[in-house]
Tab-separated table of C-alpha atoms and ligand atoms in Angstrom:
chain	number	residue	atom	x	y	z
A	864	UNK	CA	49.644	111.336	-180.567
A	865	UNK	CA	48.378	114.366	-178.696
A	866	UNK	CA	44.998	112.846	-177.820
A	867	UNK	CA	45.089	109.529	-176.037
A	868	UNK	CA	42.041	107.362	-176.797
A	869	UNK	CA	40.335	105.806	-173.784
A	870	UNK	CA	36.876	104.400	-173.117
A	871	UNK	CA	35.342	106.215	-170.179
A	872	UNK	CA	32.818	104.502	-167.914
A	873	UNK	CA	29.912	106.972	-167.796
A	874	UNK	CA	27.411	104.745	-166.028
A	875	UNK	CA	25.622	106.926	-163.488
A	876	UNK	CA	28.043	109.826	-164.120
A	877	UNK	CA	26.917	113.361	-164.806
A	878	UNK	CA	27.514	114.903	-168.169
A	879	UNK	CA	26.578	118.569	-168.570
A	880	UNK	CA	25.724	119.912	-171.986
A	881	UNK	CA	25.464	123.683	-172.392
A	882	UNK	CA	23.236	124.558	-175.334
A	883	UNK	CA	19.725	123.809	-176.518
A	884	UNK	CA	19.992	123.819	-180.324
A	885	UNK	CA	21.158	121.563	-183.124
A	886	UNK	CA	24.810	121.578	-182.024
A	887	UNK	CA	23.794	120.229	-178.638
A	888	UNK	CA	21.409	117.695	-180.191
A	889	UNK	CA	24.225	116.205	-182.292
A	890	UNK	CA	26.315	115.532	-179.157
A	891	UNK	CA	23.273	114.382	-177.193
A	892	UNK	CA	22.516	111.705	-179.758
A	893	UNK	CA	25.896	110.171	-178.989
A	894	UNK	CA	25.660	110.688	-175.243
A	895	UNK	CA	22.232	109.051	-175.109
A	896	UNK	CA	23.894	105.801	-176.175
A	897	UNK	CA	25.645	105.781	-172.783
A	898	UNK	CA	24.239	105.273	-169.291
A	899	UNK	CA	25.254	108.760	-168.133
A	900	UNK	CA	23.006	111.206	-166.283
A	901	UNK	CA	22.706	113.923	-168.861
A	902	UNK	CA	21.906	117.472	-167.823
A	903	UNK	CA	21.157	120.070	-170.484
A	904	UNK	CA	21.610	123.706	-169.532
A	905	UNK	CA	19.965	126.198	-171.877
A	906	UNK	CA	17.537	129.090	-171.396
A	907	UNK	CA	15.626	127.711	-174.350
A	908	UNK	CA	15.653	124.210	-175.856
A	909	UNK	CA	14.522	122.815	-179.187
A	910	UNK	CA	11.623	120.377	-179.523
A	911	UNK	CA	13.884	117.317	-179.637
A	912	UNK	CA	15.546	118.128	-176.313
A	913	UNK	CA	12.170	118.844	-174.724
A	914	UNK	CA	10.956	115.475	-175.957
A	915	UNK	CA	13.957	113.667	-174.480
A	916	UNK	CA	13.349	115.547	-171.239
A	917	UNK	CA	9.702	114.455	-171.195
A	918	UNK	CA	10.711	110.879	-171.888
A	919	UNK	CA	13.058	111.018	-168.920
A	920	UNK	CA	16.140	110.361	-170.992
A	921	UNK	CA	17.831	113.568	-169.866
A	922	UNK	CA	17.149	116.510	-167.605
A	923	UNK	CA	16.807	119.979	-169.059
A	924	UNK	CA	17.192	123.026	-166.835
A	925	UNK	CA	15.902	126.217	-168.476
A	926	UNK	CA	18.796	128.399	-167.390
A	927	UNK	CA	22.359	129.180	-168.376
A	928	UNK	CA	25.292	126.948	-167.464
A	929	UNK	CA	26.626	127.809	-164.015
A	930	UNK	CA	29.600	127.035	-161.805
A	931	UNK	CA	27.849	124.260	-159.844
A	932	UNK	CA	27.008	122.418	-163.090
A	933	UNK	CA	30.720	122.098	-163.770
A	934	UNK	CA	31.586	120.964	-160.260
A	935	UNK	CA	29.377	117.913	-160.397
A	936	UNK	CA	30.073	116.939	-163.999
A	937	UNK	CA	32.488	114.302	-165.200
A	938	UNK	CA	32.326	115.774	-168.704
A	939	UNK	CA	31.183	119.157	-169.949
A	940	UNK	CA	30.158	119.983	-173.504
A	941	UNK	CA	30.110	123.634	-174.576
A	942	UNK	CA	27.614	123.374	-177.424
A	943	UNK	CA	25.809	126.703	-177.366
A	944	UNK	CA	26.748	127.557	-180.977
A	945	UNK	CA	27.867	130.931	-179.658
A	946	UNK	CA	31.604	131.491	-179.267
A	947	UNK	CA	31.299	133.870	-176.311
A	948	UNK	CA	28.917	131.608	-174.390
A	949	UNK	CA	31.094	128.587	-175.155
A	950	UNK	CA	34.151	130.433	-173.849
A	951	UNK	CA	32.279	131.211	-170.624
A	952	UNK	CA	31.289	127.555	-170.189
A	953	UNK	CA	34.886	126.535	-170.796
A	954	UNK	CA	36.144	129.022	-168.197
A	955	UNK	CA	33.689	127.665	-165.606
A	956	UNK	CA	34.589	124.085	-166.434
A	957	UNK	CA	38.311	124.805	-166.271
A	958	UNK	CA	37.896	126.521	-162.923
A	959	UNK	CA	36.048	123.463	-161.592
A	960	UNK	CA	38.667	121.087	-163.016
A	961	UNK	CA	36.129	119.319	-165.265
A	962	UNK	CA	37.033	117.916	-168.667
A	963	UNK	CA	35.482	120.155	-171.281
A	964	UNK	CA	34.825	119.838	-174.981
A	965	UNK	CA	34.117	123.010	-176.890
A	966	UNK	CA	32.330	121.829	-180.004
A	967	UNK	CA	34.408	122.337	-183.151
A	968	UNK	CA	37.233	123.996	-181.233
A	969	UNK	CA	40.076	121.543	-180.817
A	970	UNK	CA	42.435	124.017	-179.155
A	971	UNK	CA	39.931	125.057	-176.499
A	972	UNK	CA	38.934	121.466	-175.723
A	973	UNK	CA	40.534	119.218	-173.152
A	974	UNK	CA	39.147	116.164	-174.968
A	975	UNK	CA	37.560	115.474	-178.331
A	976	UNK	CA	34.785	113.092	-179.275
A	977	UNK	CA	35.792	110.540	-181.915
A	978	UNK	CA	33.689	109.362	-184.812
A	979	UNK	CA	32.298	106.012	-183.745
A	980	UNK	CA	31.028	102.806	-185.247
A	981	UNK	CA	28.545	101.397	-182.795
A	982	UNK	CA	28.180	97.651	-182.500
A	983	UNK	CA	27.562	97.754	-178.796
A	984	UNK	CA	29.388	96.334	-176.845
A	985	UNK	CA	31.945	96.684	-179.644
A	986	UNK	CA	32.803	100.307	-180.379
A	987	UNK	CA	35.268	101.485	-182.988
A	988	UNK	CA	36.473	105.015	-182.233
A	989	UNK	CA	38.152	107.018	-184.974
A	990	UNK	CA	40.130	110.195	-184.462
A	991	UNK	CA	42.301	112.332	-186.697
A	992	UNK	CA	43.082	115.030	-184.092
A	993	UNK	CA	41.011	117.389	-186.204
A	994	UNK	CA	43.381	117.012	-189.142
A	995	UNK	CA	41.042	115.335	-191.591
A	996	UNK	CA	37.360	114.942	-190.721
A	997	UNK	CA	36.715	113.699	-194.277
A	998	UNK	CA	39.127	110.859	-193.691
A	999	UNK	CA	37.488	110.025	-190.369
A	1000	UNK	CA	34.121	109.821	-192.110
A	1001	UNK	CA	35.528	107.538	-194.771
A	1002	UNK	CA	37.115	105.213	-192.239
A	1003	UNK	CA	33.830	105.175	-190.359
A	1004	UNK	CA	31.895	104.298	-193.526
A	1005	UNK	CA	34.354	101.529	-194.363
A	1006	UNK	CA	34.015	100.048	-190.899
A	1007	UNK	CA	30.248	100.358	-190.952
A	1008	UNK	CA	30.263	98.308	-194.135
A	1009	UNK	CA	32.817	95.791	-192.921
A	1010	UNK	CA	31.437	95.016	-189.469
A	1011	UNK	CA	28.183	93.090	-189.748
A	1012	UNK	CA	25.292	94.392	-187.709
A	1013	UNK	CA	25.193	91.005	-185.974
A	1014	UNK	CA	28.599	91.694	-184.445
A	1015	UNK	CA	27.161	93.487	-181.428
A	1016	UNK	CA	24.824	90.591	-180.623
A	1017	UNK	CA	27.652	88.083	-181.015
A	1018	UNK	CA	29.945	90.148	-178.814
A	1019	UNK	CA	27.274	90.496	-176.123
A	1020	UNK	CA	26.727	86.725	-176.178
A	1021	UNK	CA	30.479	86.202	-176.013
A	1022	UNK	CA	30.685	88.413	-172.934
A	1023	UNK	CA	28.093	86.277	-171.143
A	1024	UNK	CA	29.827	83.029	-172.149
A	1025	UNK	CA	33.388	84.034	-171.363
A	1026	UNK	CA	33.494	82.164	-168.029
A	1027	UNK	CA	32.403	78.906	-169.749
A	1028	UNK	CA	35.123	79.214	-172.353
A	1029	UNK	CA	37.687	79.573	-169.600
A	1030	UNK	CA	37.385	75.808	-169.277
A	1031	UNK	CA	39.612	75.694	-172.363
A	1032	UNK	CA	43.348	76.101	-171.768
A	1033	UNK	CA	44.545	79.674	-172.397
A	1034	UNK	CA	46.327	80.414	-175.679
A	1035	UNK	CA	45.706	78.706	-178.963
A	1036	UNK	CA	42.664	76.634	-177.947
A	1037	UNK	CA	40.716	79.609	-176.645
A	1038	UNK	CA	41.828	81.846	-179.455
A	1039	UNK	CA	40.788	79.387	-182.147
A	1040	UNK	CA	37.463	78.859	-180.462
A	1041	UNK	CA	36.704	82.582	-180.435
A	1042	UNK	CA	38.044	83.178	-183.936
A	1043	UNK	CA	35.791	80.463	-185.319
A	1044	UNK	CA	32.879	81.855	-183.308
A	1045	UNK	CA	33.223	85.395	-184.628
A	1046	UNK	CA	34.302	84.573	-188.169
A	1047	UNK	CA	32.519	81.385	-188.991
A	1048	UNK	CA	29.738	79.583	-187.181
A	1049	UNK	CA	28.653	82.470	-184.921
A	1050	UNK	CA	27.357	84.804	-187.650
A	1051	UNK	CA	25.995	81.894	-189.706
A	1052	UNK	CA	24.072	80.401	-186.802
A	1053	UNK	CA	22.768	83.781	-185.698
A	1054	UNK	CA	21.439	84.552	-189.169
A	1055	UNK	CA	19.883	81.118	-189.552
A	1056	UNK	CA	18.347	80.568	-186.133
A	1057	UNK	CA	18.737	83.668	-183.969
A	1058	UNK	CA	20.129	83.818	-180.470
A	1059	UNK	CA	18.640	80.530	-179.197
A	1060	UNK	CA	20.386	78.662	-182.008
A	1061	UNK	CA	23.695	80.291	-181.138
A	1062	UNK	CA	23.295	79.252	-177.500
A	1063	UNK	CA	22.721	75.625	-178.511
A	1064	UNK	CA	25.575	75.463	-181.003
A	1065	UNK	CA	27.852	77.230	-178.522
A	1066	UNK	CA	27.550	74.399	-176.007
A	1067	UNK	CA	28.204	71.831	-178.712
A	1068	UNK	CA	31.274	73.621	-180.124
A	1069	UNK	CA	32.691	74.157	-176.677
A	1070	UNK	CA	32.410	70.446	-175.879
A	1071	UNK	CA	34.266	69.613	-179.108
A	1072	UNK	CA	36.950	72.212	-178.389
A	1073	UNK	CA	37.518	70.689	-174.944
A	1074	UNK	CA	38.111	67.284	-176.467
A	1075	UNK	CA	40.462	68.798	-179.076
A	1076	UNK	CA	42.358	70.702	-176.424
A	1077	UNK	CA	43.030	67.483	-174.539
A	1078	UNK	CA	45.058	66.228	-177.526
A	1079	UNK	CA	46.976	69.314	-178.609
A	1080	UNK	CA	47.855	69.905	-182.231
A	1081	UNK	CA	51.530	69.888	-183.122
A	1082	UNK	CA	53.173	73.110	-184.213
A	1083	UNK	CA	54.180	73.933	-187.750
A	1084	UNK	CA	56.219	76.354	-189.785
A	1085	UNK	CA	54.720	78.357	-192.629
A	1086	UNK	CA	57.122	79.966	-195.080
A	1087	UNK	CA	55.247	83.132	-195.951
A	1088	UNK	CA	55.940	85.483	-198.839
A	1089	UNK	CA	55.707	89.014	-197.439
A	1090	UNK	CA	55.825	90.610	-200.897
A	1091	UNK	CA	57.924	93.624	-201.833
A	1092	UNK	CA	56.712	95.900	-199.032
A	1093	UNK	CA	53.283	97.343	-199.773
A	1094	UNK	CA	50.947	95.535	-197.323
A	1095	UNK	CA	48.250	95.505	-200.005
A	1096	UNK	CA	50.431	93.169	-202.013
A	1097	UNK	CA	50.205	90.518	-199.309
A	1098	UNK	CA	48.021	87.555	-200.180
A	1099	UNK	CA	44.914	86.932	-198.133
A	1100	UNK	CA	46.500	83.682	-197.007
A	1101	UNK	CA	49.602	85.490	-195.782
A	1102	UNK	CA	47.415	87.906	-193.854
A	1103	UNK	CA	45.471	85.105	-192.237
A	1104	UNK	CA	48.656	83.279	-191.336
A	1105	UNK	CA	50.048	86.409	-189.681
A	1106	UNK	CA	46.888	86.731	-187.627
A	1107	UNK	CA	47.225	83.145	-186.453
A	1108	UNK	CA	50.945	82.856	-185.869
A	1109	UNK	CA	52.292	82.484	-182.331
A	1110	UNK	CA	55.797	83.293	-183.507
A	1111	UNK	CA	56.879	85.464	-186.441
A	1112	UNK	CA	60.452	85.045	-187.636
A	1113	UNK	CA	61.274	87.619	-190.287
A	1114	UNK	CA	64.058	88.887	-192.479
A	1115	UNK	CA	65.373	92.421	-192.290
A	1116	UNK	CA	63.675	93.379	-195.558
A	1117	UNK	CA	60.143	92.679	-194.336
A	1118	UNK	CA	58.370	96.035	-194.049
A	1119	UNK	CA	57.278	97.194	-190.551
A	1120	UNK	CA	53.712	97.820	-191.811
A	1121	UNK	CA	53.466	94.107	-192.493
A	1122	UNK	CA	54.734	93.109	-189.067
A	1123	UNK	CA	51.983	95.316	-187.621
A	1124	UNK	CA	49.525	92.704	-188.862
A	1125	UNK	CA	50.849	90.100	-186.431
A	1126	UNK	CA	48.908	89.480	-183.250
A	1127	UNK	CA	49.905	91.652	-180.355
A	1128	UNK	CA	50.882	88.639	-178.248
A	1129	UNK	CA	52.972	87.034	-180.992
A	1130	UNK	CA	56.693	86.627	-180.399
A	1131	UNK	CA	58.491	88.516	-183.164
A	1132	UNK	CA	62.099	87.732	-183.994
A	1133	UNK	CA	64.149	89.483	-186.657
A	1134	UNK	CA	66.805	87.270	-188.119
A	1135	UNK	CA	68.282	90.054	-190.200
A	1136	UNK	CA	71.124	89.549	-192.559
A	1137	UNK	CA	72.583	92.830	-193.679
A	1138	UNK	CA	74.259	92.768	-197.095
A	1139	UNK	CA	77.817	91.668	-196.541
A	1140	UNK	CA	77.476	91.097	-192.818
A	1141	UNK	CA	75.416	88.373	-191.265
A	1142	UNK	CA	73.795	88.730	-187.893
A	1143	UNK	CA	72.191	85.282	-187.959
A	1144	UNK	CA	73.636	82.126	-189.446
A	1145	UNK	CA	71.261	79.983	-191.471
A	1146	UNK	CA	71.807	77.056	-189.104
A	1147	UNK	CA	70.717	79.161	-186.140
A	1148	UNK	CA	67.582	80.305	-187.961
A	1149	UNK	CA	66.721	76.693	-188.773
A	1150	UNK	CA	67.239	75.695	-185.152
A	1151	UNK	CA	65.068	78.579	-183.926
A	1152	UNK	CA	62.032	77.774	-186.072
A	1153	UNK	CA	62.311	74.049	-185.329
A	1154	UNK	CA	62.441	74.726	-181.607
A	1155	UNK	CA	59.315	76.903	-181.620
A	1156	UNK	CA	57.357	74.501	-183.813
A	1157	UNK	CA	58.295	71.582	-181.577
A	1158	UNK	CA	56.958	73.504	-178.624
A	1159	UNK	CA	53.585	73.562	-180.426
A	1160	UNK	CA	53.749	77.024	-181.967
A	1161	UNK	CA	52.518	78.072	-185.383
A	1162	UNK	CA	55.583	79.827	-186.757
A	1163	UNK	CA	55.242	82.279	-189.636
A	1164	UNK	CA	58.627	82.435	-191.317
A	1165	UNK	CA	58.223	85.704	-193.211
A	1166	UNK	CA	60.473	86.309	-196.158
A	1167	UNK	CA	60.535	89.337	-198.421
A	1168	UNK	CA	58.979	88.892	-201.859
A	1169	UNK	CA	58.380	85.243	-202.656
A	1170	UNK	CA	59.914	82.808	-200.175
A	1171	UNK	CA	61.136	80.557	-202.968
A	1172	UNK	CA	63.085	83.210	-204.874
A	1173	UNK	CA	66.574	83.821	-203.481
A	1174	UNK	CA	65.278	83.100	-200.015
A	1175	UNK	CA	67.363	80.047	-199.069
A	1176	UNK	CA	64.032	78.358	-198.471
A	1177	UNK	CA	65.278	74.885	-199.371
A	1178	UNK	CA	67.752	74.943	-196.528
A	1179	UNK	CA	64.968	75.707	-194.065
A	1180	UNK	CA	62.586	73.198	-195.631
A	1181	UNK	CA	65.229	70.460	-195.432
A	1182	UNK	CA	65.958	71.291	-191.809
A	1183	UNK	CA	62.226	71.100	-191.024
A	1184	UNK	CA	61.878	67.790	-192.849
A	1185	UNK	CA	64.859	66.415	-190.992
A	1186	UNK	CA	63.310	67.492	-187.703
A	1187	UNK	CA	59.919	66.051	-188.668
A	1188	UNK	CA	58.216	69.441	-188.390
A	1189	UNK	CA	55.281	70.184	-190.710
A	1190	UNK	CA	55.946	72.923	-193.225
A	1191	UNK	CA	53.667	74.876	-195.542
A	1192	UNK	CA	54.471	77.535	-198.103
A	1193	UNK	CA	52.506	80.654	-199.025
A	1194	UNK	CA	53.852	82.316	-202.164
A	1195	UNK	CA	54.333	86.069	-202.416
A	1196	UNK	CA	54.835	88.776	-205.022
A	1197	UNK	CA	58.504	88.697	-205.906
A	1198	UNK	CA	60.386	92.008	-206.201
A	1199	UNK	CA	60.958	91.682	-209.939
A	1200	UNK	CA	57.196	91.484	-210.476
A	1201	UNK	CA	56.571	94.565	-208.336
A	1202	UNK	CA	59.431	96.453	-210.018
A	1203	UNK	CA	58.143	95.586	-213.503
A	1204	UNK	CA	54.693	96.828	-212.507
A	1205	UNK	CA	56.236	100.054	-211.326
A	1206	UNK	CA	57.923	100.752	-214.656
A	1207	UNK	CA	54.894	99.535	-216.590
A	1208	UNK	CA	56.712	96.957	-218.673
A	1209	UNK	CA	56.040	93.305	-219.304
A	1210	UNK	CA	58.820	90.985	-218.239
A	1211	UNK	CA	58.389	88.960	-221.414
A	1212	UNK	CA	57.359	90.107	-224.849
A	1213	UNK	CA	56.720	88.298	-228.098
A	1214	UNK	CA	59.586	88.802	-230.550
A	1215	UNK	CA	61.776	90.369	-227.905
A	1216	UNK	CA	62.296	87.861	-225.136
A	1217	UNK	CA	60.434	84.602	-224.621
A	1218	UNK	CA	62.297	84.005	-221.396
A	1219	UNK	CA	63.270	86.077	-218.412
A	1220	UNK	CA	66.217	85.380	-216.188
A	1221	UNK	CA	65.857	85.963	-212.475
A	1222	UNK	CA	69.430	86.096	-211.291
A	1223	UNK	CA	71.514	87.133	-208.363
A	1224	UNK	CA	74.835	88.817	-208.728
A	1225	UNK	CA	76.095	87.137	-205.562
A	1226	UNK	CA	76.466	83.620	-204.307
A	1227	UNK	CA	78.260	82.165	-201.333
A	1228	UNK	CA	81.599	82.383	-203.155
A	1229	UNK	CA	81.223	86.070	-204.097
A	1230	UNK	CA	80.124	87.391	-207.484
A	1231	UNK	CA	78.002	84.805	-209.250
A	1232	UNK	CA	78.915	83.506	-212.699
A	1233	UNK	CA	76.213	83.027	-215.335
A	1234	UNK	CA	75.780	82.138	-218.967
A	1235	UNK	CA	76.932	85.615	-219.995
A	1236	UNK	CA	76.817	84.923	-223.697
A	1237	UNK	CA	73.168	84.053	-223.381
A	1238	UNK	CA	72.460	87.171	-221.311
A	1239	UNK	CA	74.356	89.393	-223.788
A	1240	UNK	CA	72.208	88.344	-226.743
A	1241	UNK	CA	69.927	90.953	-228.372
A	1242	UNK	CA	66.583	91.223	-226.593
A	1243	UNK	CA	67.664	89.300	-223.490
A	1244	UNK	CA	66.019	90.496	-220.296
A	1245	UNK	CA	67.241	89.745	-216.787
A	1246	UNK	CA	66.096	90.861	-213.364
A	1247	UNK	CA	69.104	91.041	-211.080
A	1248	UNK	CA	68.539	90.640	-207.352
A	1249	UNK	CA	71.178	91.780	-204.856
A	1250	UNK	CA	72.978	93.437	-207.732
A	1251	UNK	CA	73.741	96.965	-206.552
A	1252	UNK	CA	77.224	96.222	-205.331
A	1253	UNK	CA	77.998	94.076	-208.331
A	1254	UNK	CA	77.193	96.669	-210.992
A	1255	UNK	CA	80.703	96.958	-212.320
A	1256	UNK	CA	81.084	93.194	-212.415
A	1257	UNK	CA	77.789	92.782	-214.310
A	1258	UNK	CA	78.760	95.492	-216.765
A	1259	UNK	CA	82.221	94.013	-217.377
A	1260	UNK	CA	80.960	90.474	-217.972
A	1261	UNK	CA	78.172	91.558	-220.330
A	1262	UNK	CA	80.356	93.887	-222.409
A	1263	UNK	CA	83.006	91.187	-222.612
A	1264	UNK	CA	80.452	88.812	-224.092
A	1265	UNK	CA	79.259	91.264	-226.698
A	1266	UNK	CA	76.310	93.139	-225.176
A	1267	UNK	CA	76.037	96.646	-226.660
A	1268	UNK	CA	77.057	99.511	-224.378
A	1269	UNK	CA	73.727	101.164	-225.203
A	1270	UNK	CA	71.644	98.316	-223.749
A	1271	UNK	CA	68.959	99.860	-221.525
A	1272	UNK	CA	69.106	99.253	-217.800
A	1273	UNK	CA	66.322	100.143	-215.363
A	1274	UNK	CA	66.764	100.124	-211.617
A	1275	UNK	CA	63.880	100.097	-209.141
A	1276	UNK	CA	64.739	100.718	-205.519
A	1277	UNK	CA	62.183	99.977	-202.775
A	1278	UNK	CA	59.618	98.734	-205.286
A	1279	UNK	CA	56.026	99.253	-204.047
A	1280	UNK	CA	57.191	101.087	-200.920
A	1281	UNK	CA	56.774	104.726	-199.972
A	1282	UNK	CA	60.397	105.498	-200.834
A	1283	UNK	CA	60.336	103.823	-204.216
A	1284	UNK	CA	62.766	105.329	-206.746
A	1285	UNK	CA	63.315	104.408	-210.378
A	1286	UNK	CA	66.312	105.116	-212.573
A	1287	UNK	CA	67.092	104.479	-216.186
A	1288	UNK	CA	70.541	104.197	-217.629
A	1289	UNK	CA	72.566	102.123	-220.081
A	1290	UNK	CA	75.012	99.335	-219.623
A	1291	UNK	CA	77.867	101.800	-220.362
A	1292	UNK	CA	76.806	104.154	-217.578
A	1293	UNK	CA	75.534	101.570	-215.052
A	1294	UNK	CA	78.248	101.775	-212.353
A	1295	UNK	CA	78.278	105.576	-212.437
A	1296	UNK	CA	74.485	105.768	-212.385
A	1297	UNK	CA	74.355	103.491	-209.351
A	1298	UNK	CA	77.033	105.461	-207.539
A	1299	UNK	CA	75.286	108.758	-208.303
A	1300	UNK	CA	71.914	107.459	-207.148
A	1301	UNK	CA	73.294	106.449	-203.731
A	1302	UNK	CA	70.996	103.485	-203.503
A	1303	UNK	CA	70.553	102.337	-199.936
A	1304	UNK	CA	67.335	100.284	-200.139
A	1305	UNK	CA	66.774	96.923	-201.826
A	1306	UNK	CA	66.796	97.238	-205.595
A	1307	UNK	CA	66.117	95.190	-208.690
A	1308	UNK	CA	68.240	95.886	-211.761
A	1309	UNK	CA	66.575	95.118	-215.074
A	1310	UNK	CA	69.063	94.423	-217.825
A	1311	UNK	CA	67.560	94.989	-221.270
A	1312	UNK	CA	64.325	96.607	-220.121
A	1313	UNK	CA	63.297	100.231	-220.346
A	1314	UNK	CA	60.256	101.767	-218.676
A	1315	UNK	CA	57.014	102.459	-220.501
A	1316	UNK	CA	57.060	105.949	-222.059
A	1317	UNK	CA	54.781	107.504	-219.440
A	1318	UNK	CA	56.783	105.960	-216.610
A	1319	UNK	CA	59.915	107.303	-218.275
A	1320	UNK	CA	58.449	110.825	-218.163
A	1321	UNK	CA	57.714	110.447	-214.447
A	1322	UNK	CA	61.252	109.294	-213.849
A	1323	UNK	CA	62.688	112.281	-215.707
A	1324	UNK	CA	60.458	114.700	-213.843
A	1325	UNK	CA	61.539	113.172	-210.550
A	1326	UNK	CA	65.168	113.529	-211.563
A	1327	UNK	CA	64.728	117.193	-212.455
A	1328	UNK	CA	63.037	117.820	-209.115
A	1329	UNK	CA	65.911	116.071	-207.406
A	1330	UNK	CA	63.814	113.177	-206.044
A	1331	UNK	CA	65.739	110.530	-207.861
B	2689	SAH	N1	62.638	86.541	-201.917
B	2689	SAH	C1	62.846	87.897	-202.352
B	2689	SAH	C2	64.278	88.195	-202.719
B	2689	SAH	C3	65.215	88.153	-201.563
B	2689	SAH	S1	66.851	88.556	-201.995
B	2689	SAH	C4	61.893	88.209	-203.516
B	2689	SAH	O1	61.220	87.293	-204.017
B	2689	SAH	O2	61.786	89.377	-203.902
B	2689	SAH	C5	66.937	90.249	-201.582
B	2689	SAH	C6	66.858	91.087	-202.815
B	2689	SAH	O3	65.522	91.203	-203.239
B	2689	SAH	C7	67.332	92.516	-202.651
B	2689	SAH	O4	68.719	92.628	-202.710
B	2689	SAH	C8	66.682	93.161	-203.840
B	2689	SAH	O5	67.366	92.869	-205.024
B	2689	SAH	C9	65.347	92.422	-203.895
B	2689	SAH	N2	64.266	93.155	-203.219
B	2689	SAH	C10	63.593	92.815	-202.109
B	2689	SAH	N3	62.622	93.710	-201.847
B	2689	SAH	C11	62.689	94.644	-202.823
B	2689	SAH	C12	61.956	95.824	-203.125
B	2689	SAH	N4	60.925	96.231	-202.369
B	2689	SAH	N5	62.318	96.539	-204.220
B	2689	SAH	C13	63.321	96.151	-205.013
B	2689	SAH	N6	64.048	95.037	-204.765
B	2689	SAH	C14	63.730	94.301	-203.700
């Protein structure tokens, strides 16, 4: 990040704008939203600037930008639409030590003006360091659409009422009160009855919140499916839970982009278990979540994929039950589902397989035994979790029970993530294919499933280009 975003207090401060044409007007429109003293320096000025001058909203001096203008200015805009004049303004500003923005010249500028979404007093500032103005405009449009126009009014009311709400204990009580205000009854009441209605309901809601706060709610643990990695594959419920959680306890496989969705004040604990090694014992994880919940926290226990698929969820649920701690479960997209989507194939198909086996190649005792004869039958499809290191074992067992060496095998590593890779092979070549691919991320191995033709072409192209 080369440009550090800050919000500058311009109340009563001087801002000097060099230029009297359209370029200057565009910046002035933004500056006029502030409480700055705006001085326009230009030998000639367009009608709009003259009008603003007459209305007393800015002061226009009909002369060129000079040294003393820079000395007294907090910010300087070089907006003359003439490169030589702009360079002169910049030189004067630099000499006076003022911050200067040369319009449309990132390199010459000591600061840049972001695109903004204005819901005063709420301002969303968007910057791309000049890399992608189109993107900035899109993000602005999305935020314009997403943030209701009532937001500014609600925020201004909230600012006035802050001291009253301080009667609530800090933490959850206050947070819930404000969340409900902004997301629920605030906008509804404002639309229905305007500001007076909000004021009345505010007092009522605050009284109720004070009573609630006096008898605090007990904590709870929510087992949350974090999905395969792509944050867009999170459920809305999972998102909401992450926003609310006081403590987030997550597995190693949960993607960092998803953890970003937690509140900034939330305590985040990784209880990673690397394949083979184990940093945290299950008993310690159970004890940790119980302890936080007993202290009144909402604990989001984030697990990759779906929490109930190879997630040892029962052990945690039983521990919570035994401790008398409330527990909820939010399902997630399991990796096999994401991997199947990536190769464009249905997990079940009439006449081929009416059932799908979700299996792991490991259990506590080592390699896991299965009904191999069943899995070796023609048309059988299985999604193997944690199978990369067991490839030779899987191959041996299946061949021994009569599966053909030509049975297709598809491997999806990092399904739905930026580094997703897909491979196709056969049962005969499985161990070699896995060794050659040097898989280091989580992967699902589909036994008996080949990718859709178009996905197959992508995979081959990637292989030729050396991506996979
Ligand atoms: N509860 C998880 C599975 C946890 S076991 C779920 O429902 O997906 C861990 C295994 O999940 C990994 O060894 C791997 O087989 C699989 N896995 C997790 N994330 C994955 C991803 N993004 N792509 C492919 N496989 C993944």
